[in-house]
mmCIF file of C-alpha atoms in Angstrom:
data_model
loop_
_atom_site.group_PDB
_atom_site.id
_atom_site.type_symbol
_atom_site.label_atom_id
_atom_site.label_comp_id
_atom_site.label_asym_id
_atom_site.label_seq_id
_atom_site.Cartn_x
_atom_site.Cartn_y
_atom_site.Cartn_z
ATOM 1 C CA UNK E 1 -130.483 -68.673 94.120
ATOM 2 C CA UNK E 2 -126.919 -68.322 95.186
ATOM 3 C CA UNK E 3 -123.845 -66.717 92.502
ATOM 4 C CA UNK E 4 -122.237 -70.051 92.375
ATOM 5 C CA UNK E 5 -125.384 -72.102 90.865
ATOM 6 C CA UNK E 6 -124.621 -72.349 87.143
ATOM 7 C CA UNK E 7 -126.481 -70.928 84.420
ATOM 8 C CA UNK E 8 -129.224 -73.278 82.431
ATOM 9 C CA UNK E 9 -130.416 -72.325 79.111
ATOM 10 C CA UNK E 10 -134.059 -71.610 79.046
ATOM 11 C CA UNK E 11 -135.634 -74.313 76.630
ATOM 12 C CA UNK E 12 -139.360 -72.893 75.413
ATOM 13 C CA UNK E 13 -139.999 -76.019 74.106
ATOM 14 C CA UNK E 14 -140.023 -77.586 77.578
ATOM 15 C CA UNK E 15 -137.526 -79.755 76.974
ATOM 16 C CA UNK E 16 -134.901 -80.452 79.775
ATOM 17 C CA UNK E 17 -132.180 -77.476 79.268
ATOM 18 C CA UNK E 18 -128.766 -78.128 77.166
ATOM 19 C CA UNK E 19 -124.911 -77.056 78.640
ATOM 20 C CA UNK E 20 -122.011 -76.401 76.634
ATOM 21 C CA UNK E 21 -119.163 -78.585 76.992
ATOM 22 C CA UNK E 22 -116.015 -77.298 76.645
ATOM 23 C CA UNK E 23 -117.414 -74.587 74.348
ATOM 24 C CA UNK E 24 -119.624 -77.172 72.134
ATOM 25 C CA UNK E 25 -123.660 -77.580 73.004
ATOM 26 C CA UNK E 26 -124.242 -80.844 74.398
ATOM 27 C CA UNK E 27 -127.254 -82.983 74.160
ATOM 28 C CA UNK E 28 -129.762 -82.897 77.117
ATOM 29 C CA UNK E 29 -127.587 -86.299 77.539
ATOM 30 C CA UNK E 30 -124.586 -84.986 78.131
ATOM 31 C CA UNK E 31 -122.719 -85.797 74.660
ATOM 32 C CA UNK E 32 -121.841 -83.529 72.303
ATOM 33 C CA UNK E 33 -123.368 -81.924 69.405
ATOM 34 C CA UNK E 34 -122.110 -83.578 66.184
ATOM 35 C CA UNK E 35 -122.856 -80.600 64.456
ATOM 36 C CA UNK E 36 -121.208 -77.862 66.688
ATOM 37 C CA UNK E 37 -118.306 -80.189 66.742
ATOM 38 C CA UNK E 38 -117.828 -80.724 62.877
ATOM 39 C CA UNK E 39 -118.550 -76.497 62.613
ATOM 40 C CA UNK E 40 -115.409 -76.327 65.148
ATOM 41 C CA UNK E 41 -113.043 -78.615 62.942
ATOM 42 C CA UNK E 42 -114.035 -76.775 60.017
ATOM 43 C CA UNK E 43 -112.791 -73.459 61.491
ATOM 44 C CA UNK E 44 -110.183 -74.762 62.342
ATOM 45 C CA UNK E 45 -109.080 -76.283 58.982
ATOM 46 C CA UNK E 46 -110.025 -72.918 57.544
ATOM 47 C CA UNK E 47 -107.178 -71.282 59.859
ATOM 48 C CA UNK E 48 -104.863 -73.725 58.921
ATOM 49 C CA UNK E 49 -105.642 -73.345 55.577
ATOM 50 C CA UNK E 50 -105.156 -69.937 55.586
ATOM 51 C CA UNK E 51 -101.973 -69.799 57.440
ATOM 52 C CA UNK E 52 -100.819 -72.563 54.395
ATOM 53 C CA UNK E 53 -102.336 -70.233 51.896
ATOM 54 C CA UNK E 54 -100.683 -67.080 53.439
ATOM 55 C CA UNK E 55 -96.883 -69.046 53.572
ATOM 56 C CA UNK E 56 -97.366 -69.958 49.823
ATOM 57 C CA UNK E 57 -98.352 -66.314 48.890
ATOM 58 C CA UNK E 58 -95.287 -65.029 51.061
ATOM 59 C CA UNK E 59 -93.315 -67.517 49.401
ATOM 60 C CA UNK E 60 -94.357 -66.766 46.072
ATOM 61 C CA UNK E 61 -93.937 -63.176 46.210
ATOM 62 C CA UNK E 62 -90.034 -63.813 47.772
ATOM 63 C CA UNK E 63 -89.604 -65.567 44.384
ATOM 64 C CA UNK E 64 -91.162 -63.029 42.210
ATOM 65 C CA UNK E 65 -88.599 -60.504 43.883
ATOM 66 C CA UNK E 66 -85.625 -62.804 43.564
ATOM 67 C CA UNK E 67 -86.648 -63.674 39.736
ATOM 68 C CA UNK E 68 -87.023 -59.884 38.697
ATOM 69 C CA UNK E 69 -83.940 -58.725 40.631
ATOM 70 C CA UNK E 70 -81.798 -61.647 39.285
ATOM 71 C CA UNK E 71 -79.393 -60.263 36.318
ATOM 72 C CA UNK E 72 -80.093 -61.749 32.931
ATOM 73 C CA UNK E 73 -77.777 -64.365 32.093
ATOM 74 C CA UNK E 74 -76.666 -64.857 28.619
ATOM 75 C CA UNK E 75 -78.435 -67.777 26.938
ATOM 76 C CA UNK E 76 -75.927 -69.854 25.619
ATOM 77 C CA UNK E 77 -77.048 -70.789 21.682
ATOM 78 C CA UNK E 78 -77.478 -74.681 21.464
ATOM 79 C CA UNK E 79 -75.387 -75.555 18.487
ATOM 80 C CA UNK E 80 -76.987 -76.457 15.656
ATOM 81 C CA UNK E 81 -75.579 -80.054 14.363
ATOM 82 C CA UNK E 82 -74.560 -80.092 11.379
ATOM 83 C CA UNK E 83 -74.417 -83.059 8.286
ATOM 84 C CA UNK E 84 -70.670 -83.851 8.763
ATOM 85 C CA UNK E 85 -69.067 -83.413 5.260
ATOM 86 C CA UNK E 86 -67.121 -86.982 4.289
ATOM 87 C CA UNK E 87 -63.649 -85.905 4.203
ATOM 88 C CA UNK E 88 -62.340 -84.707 0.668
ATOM 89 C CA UNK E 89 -59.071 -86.653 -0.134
ATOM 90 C CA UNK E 90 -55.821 -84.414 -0.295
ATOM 91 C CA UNK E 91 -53.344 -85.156 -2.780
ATOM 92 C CA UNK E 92 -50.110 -85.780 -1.327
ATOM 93 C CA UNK E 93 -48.002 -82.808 -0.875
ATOM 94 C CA UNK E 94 -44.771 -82.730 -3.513
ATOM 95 C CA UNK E 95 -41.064 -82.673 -1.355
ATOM 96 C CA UNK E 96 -39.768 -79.477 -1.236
ATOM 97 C CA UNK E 97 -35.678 -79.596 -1.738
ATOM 98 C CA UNK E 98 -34.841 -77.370 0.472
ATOM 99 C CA UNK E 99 -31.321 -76.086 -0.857
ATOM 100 C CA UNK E 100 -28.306 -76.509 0.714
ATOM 101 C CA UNK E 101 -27.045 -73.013 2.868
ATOM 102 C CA UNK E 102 -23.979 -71.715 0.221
ATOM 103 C CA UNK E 103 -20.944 -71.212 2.276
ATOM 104 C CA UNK E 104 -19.582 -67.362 2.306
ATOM 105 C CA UNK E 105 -16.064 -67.231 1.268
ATOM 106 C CA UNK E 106 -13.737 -65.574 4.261
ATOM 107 C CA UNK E 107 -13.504 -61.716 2.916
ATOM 108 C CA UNK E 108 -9.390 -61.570 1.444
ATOM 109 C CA UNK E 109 -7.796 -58.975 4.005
ATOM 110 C CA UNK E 110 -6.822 -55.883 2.473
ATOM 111 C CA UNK E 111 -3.155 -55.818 2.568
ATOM 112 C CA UNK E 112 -1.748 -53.276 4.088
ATOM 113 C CA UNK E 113 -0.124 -50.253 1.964
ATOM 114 C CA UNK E 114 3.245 -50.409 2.024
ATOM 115 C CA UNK E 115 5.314 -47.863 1.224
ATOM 116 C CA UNK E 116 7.961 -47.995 -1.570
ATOM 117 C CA UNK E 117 11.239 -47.837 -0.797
ATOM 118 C CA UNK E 118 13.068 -44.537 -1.046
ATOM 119 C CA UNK E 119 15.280 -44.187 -3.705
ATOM 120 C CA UNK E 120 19.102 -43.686 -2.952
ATOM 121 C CA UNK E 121 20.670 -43.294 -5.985
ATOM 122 C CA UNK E 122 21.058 -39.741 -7.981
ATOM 123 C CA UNK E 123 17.807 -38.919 -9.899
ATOM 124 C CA UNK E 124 16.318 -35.378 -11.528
ATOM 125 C CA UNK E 125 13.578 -34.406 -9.319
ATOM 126 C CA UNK E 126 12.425 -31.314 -11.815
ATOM 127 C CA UNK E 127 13.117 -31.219 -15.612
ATOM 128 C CA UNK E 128 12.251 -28.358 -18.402
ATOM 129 C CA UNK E 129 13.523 -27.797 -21.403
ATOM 130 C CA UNK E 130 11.747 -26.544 -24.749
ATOM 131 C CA UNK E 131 11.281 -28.922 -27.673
ATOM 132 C CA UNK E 132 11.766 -26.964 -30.654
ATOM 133 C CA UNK E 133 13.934 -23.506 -30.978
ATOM 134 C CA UNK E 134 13.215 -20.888 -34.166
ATOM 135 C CA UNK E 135 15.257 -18.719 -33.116
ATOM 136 C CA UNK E 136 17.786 -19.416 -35.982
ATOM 137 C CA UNK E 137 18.071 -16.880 -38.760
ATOM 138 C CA UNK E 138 20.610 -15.893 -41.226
ATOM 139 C CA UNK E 139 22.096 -11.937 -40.630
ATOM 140 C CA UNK E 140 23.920 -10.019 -42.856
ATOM 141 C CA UNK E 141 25.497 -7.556 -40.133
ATOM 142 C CA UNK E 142 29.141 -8.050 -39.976
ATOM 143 C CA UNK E 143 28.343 -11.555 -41.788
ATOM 144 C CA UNK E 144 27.861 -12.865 -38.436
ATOM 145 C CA UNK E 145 24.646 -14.583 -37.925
ATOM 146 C CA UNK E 146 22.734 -14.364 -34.451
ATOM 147 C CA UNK E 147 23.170 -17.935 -32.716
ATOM 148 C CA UNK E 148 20.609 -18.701 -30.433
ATOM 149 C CA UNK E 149 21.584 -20.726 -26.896
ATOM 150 C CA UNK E 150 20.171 -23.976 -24.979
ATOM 151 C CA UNK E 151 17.417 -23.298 -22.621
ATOM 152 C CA UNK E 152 17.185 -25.980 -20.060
ATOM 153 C CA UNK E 153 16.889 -26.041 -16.030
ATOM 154 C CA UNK E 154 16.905 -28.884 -13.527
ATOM 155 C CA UNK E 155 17.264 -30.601 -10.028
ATOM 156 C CA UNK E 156 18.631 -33.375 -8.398
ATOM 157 C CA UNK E 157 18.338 -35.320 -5.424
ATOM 158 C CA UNK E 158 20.953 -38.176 -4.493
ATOM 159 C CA UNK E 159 23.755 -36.687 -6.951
ATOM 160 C CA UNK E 160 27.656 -36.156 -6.205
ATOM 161 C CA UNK E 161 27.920 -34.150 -9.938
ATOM 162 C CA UNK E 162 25.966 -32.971 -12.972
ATOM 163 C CA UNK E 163 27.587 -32.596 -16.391
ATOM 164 C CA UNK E 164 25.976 -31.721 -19.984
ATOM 165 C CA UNK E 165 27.142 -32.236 -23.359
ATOM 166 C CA UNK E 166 26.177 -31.529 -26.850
ATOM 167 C CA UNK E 167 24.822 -34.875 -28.391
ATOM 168 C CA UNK E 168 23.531 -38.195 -26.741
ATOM 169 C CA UNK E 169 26.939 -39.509 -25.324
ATOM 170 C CA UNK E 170 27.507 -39.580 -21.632
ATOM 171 C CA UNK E 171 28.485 -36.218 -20.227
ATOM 172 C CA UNK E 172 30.596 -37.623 -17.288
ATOM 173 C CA UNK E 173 32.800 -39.327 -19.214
ATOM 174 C CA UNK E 174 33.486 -36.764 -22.106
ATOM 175 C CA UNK E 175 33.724 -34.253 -18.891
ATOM 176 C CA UNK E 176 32.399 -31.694 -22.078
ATOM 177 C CA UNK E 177 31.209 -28.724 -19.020
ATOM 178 C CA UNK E 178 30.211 -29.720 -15.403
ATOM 179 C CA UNK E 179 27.121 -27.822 -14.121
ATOM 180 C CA UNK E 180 25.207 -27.376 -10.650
ATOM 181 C CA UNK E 181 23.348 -29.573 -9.141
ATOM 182 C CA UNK E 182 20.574 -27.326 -9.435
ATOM 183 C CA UNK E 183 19.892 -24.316 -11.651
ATOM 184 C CA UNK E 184 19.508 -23.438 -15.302
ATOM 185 C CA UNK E 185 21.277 -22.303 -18.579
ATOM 186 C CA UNK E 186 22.541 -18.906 -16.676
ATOM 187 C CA UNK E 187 24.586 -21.138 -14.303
ATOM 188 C CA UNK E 188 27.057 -22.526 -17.295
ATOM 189 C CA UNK E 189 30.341 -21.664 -17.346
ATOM 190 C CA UNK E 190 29.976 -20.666 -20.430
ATOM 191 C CA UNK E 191 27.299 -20.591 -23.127
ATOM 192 C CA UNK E 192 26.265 -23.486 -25.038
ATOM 193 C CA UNK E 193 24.730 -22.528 -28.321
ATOM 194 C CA UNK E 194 22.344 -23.950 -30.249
ATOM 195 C CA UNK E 195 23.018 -25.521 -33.903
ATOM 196 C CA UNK E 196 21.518 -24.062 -36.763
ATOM 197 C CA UNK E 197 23.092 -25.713 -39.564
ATOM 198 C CA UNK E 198 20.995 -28.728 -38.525
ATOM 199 C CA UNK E 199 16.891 -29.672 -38.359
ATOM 200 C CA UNK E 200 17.480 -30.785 -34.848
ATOM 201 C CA UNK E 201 20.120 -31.284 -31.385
ATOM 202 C CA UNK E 202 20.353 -33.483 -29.092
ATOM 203 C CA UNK E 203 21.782 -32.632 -25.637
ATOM 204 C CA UNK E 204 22.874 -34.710 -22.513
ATOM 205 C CA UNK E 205 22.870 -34.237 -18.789
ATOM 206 C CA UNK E 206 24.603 -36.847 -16.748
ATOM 207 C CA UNK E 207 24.083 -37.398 -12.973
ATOM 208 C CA UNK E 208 26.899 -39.139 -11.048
ATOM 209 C CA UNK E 209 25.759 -40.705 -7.229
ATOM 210 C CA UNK E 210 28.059 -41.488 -4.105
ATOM 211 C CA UNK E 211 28.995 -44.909 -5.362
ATOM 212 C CA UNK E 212 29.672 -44.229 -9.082
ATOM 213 C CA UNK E 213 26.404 -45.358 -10.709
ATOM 214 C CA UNK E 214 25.707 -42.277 -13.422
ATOM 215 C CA UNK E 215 21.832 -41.036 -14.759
ATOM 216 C CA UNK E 216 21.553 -39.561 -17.991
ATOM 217 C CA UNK E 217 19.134 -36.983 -19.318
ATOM 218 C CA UNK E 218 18.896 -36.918 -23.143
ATOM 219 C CA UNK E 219 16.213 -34.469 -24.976
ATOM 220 C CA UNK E 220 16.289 -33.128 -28.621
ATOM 221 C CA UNK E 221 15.431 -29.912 -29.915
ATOM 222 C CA UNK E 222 13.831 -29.490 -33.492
ATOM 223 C CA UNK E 223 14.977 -26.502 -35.410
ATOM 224 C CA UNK E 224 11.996 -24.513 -36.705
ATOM 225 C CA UNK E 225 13.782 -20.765 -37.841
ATOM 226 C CA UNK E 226 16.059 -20.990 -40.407
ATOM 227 C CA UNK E 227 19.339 -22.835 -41.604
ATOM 228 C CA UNK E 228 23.169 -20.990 -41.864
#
């Protein structure tokens, strides 16, 4: 028997041998097995099934991953409806009189100082002279009693002359003694005593200005020493 005769199953039973076809036994006829070919289609539904069964698992574990690495999302609560409360009737609201804006009065300007007008005719700016003299008492020396004199000083602003007088006429015109413009008793020409016969004297200083007009100056002294 040569290499290239093929190979024949040894059949104990006597019986004419069997050859596979295409991998499945075949009857002594030639056909093939029913029952090696349903055993074939069964494996092979068993690999399919497997490879279907494998993709699920595959798939099933890439969504178990995604699910439990996913972040959490924040379930948003479903409201709750609620019975709608019937609408409770508002009274109607009372006008408010809004009052009317008062106007501000304009502030009154301040005027502005003014100064008073200088005065130009003769005046005293300074005047002292006691009130009341007690320096009158009765002597027996010689029978001449002391006499006691006017004490008096002044000044003058806007004045041409300055007279004084005994009494309350004007000393200007009875031209009785003309004195300084400024000064005091010890600037008379001559004394002017004080009389003590009386309670009281009244003296006069008269002011003359550049055009005439003439300012008197009248004070009384009360006599509180003694009567001669």
């Amino acid at each position: 028997m040569s290499d290239d005769t093929p190979t024949q199953k040894f059949d104990p039973t006597g019986d004419a041998p069997t050859e596979l076809i295409g991998g499945t036994q075949a009857a002594p006829d030639g056909t093939p097995d029913p029952a090696a070919a349903g055993a074939g289609g069964s494996r092979r539904m068993l690999i399919i099934l497997g490879a279907v069964g494998g993709a699920l698992l595959i798939a099933v574990l890439i969504l178990l991953i995604l699910l439990l690495t996913r972040p959490a999302s924040s379930s948003t609560p479903t409201p709750t409806p609620s019975d709608s409360a019937s609408p409770t009737p508002s009274s109607s609201p009372t006008p408010t009189t809004t009052p009317s804006a008062t106007p501000t009065p304009a502030p009154t300007p301040t005027p502005a100082p003014t100064t008073p007008p200088q005065a130009t005719g003769p005046r005293f700016s300074s005047f002292d002279a006691p009130s009341q003299e007690n320096g009158c008492s009765a002597g027996t020396i010689n029978f001449t009693p002391p006499v006691p004199t006017v004490q008096v000083s002044w000044a003058t602003k806007g004045a041409d002359e300055a007279w004084i007088v005994m009494g309350d006429s004007d000393a200007a015109d009875s031209q009785f003694m003309q004195i300084p413009l400024n000064g005091n008793q010890s600037d008379f020409q001559y004394p002017l005593y004080f009389n003590c016969s009386g309670d009281s004297q009244e003296y006069t200083i008269t002011l003359v200005g550049p055009d005439g007009e003439h300012v008197n100056k009248r004070w009384t002294v009360q006599n509180t020493g003694e009567k001669f």
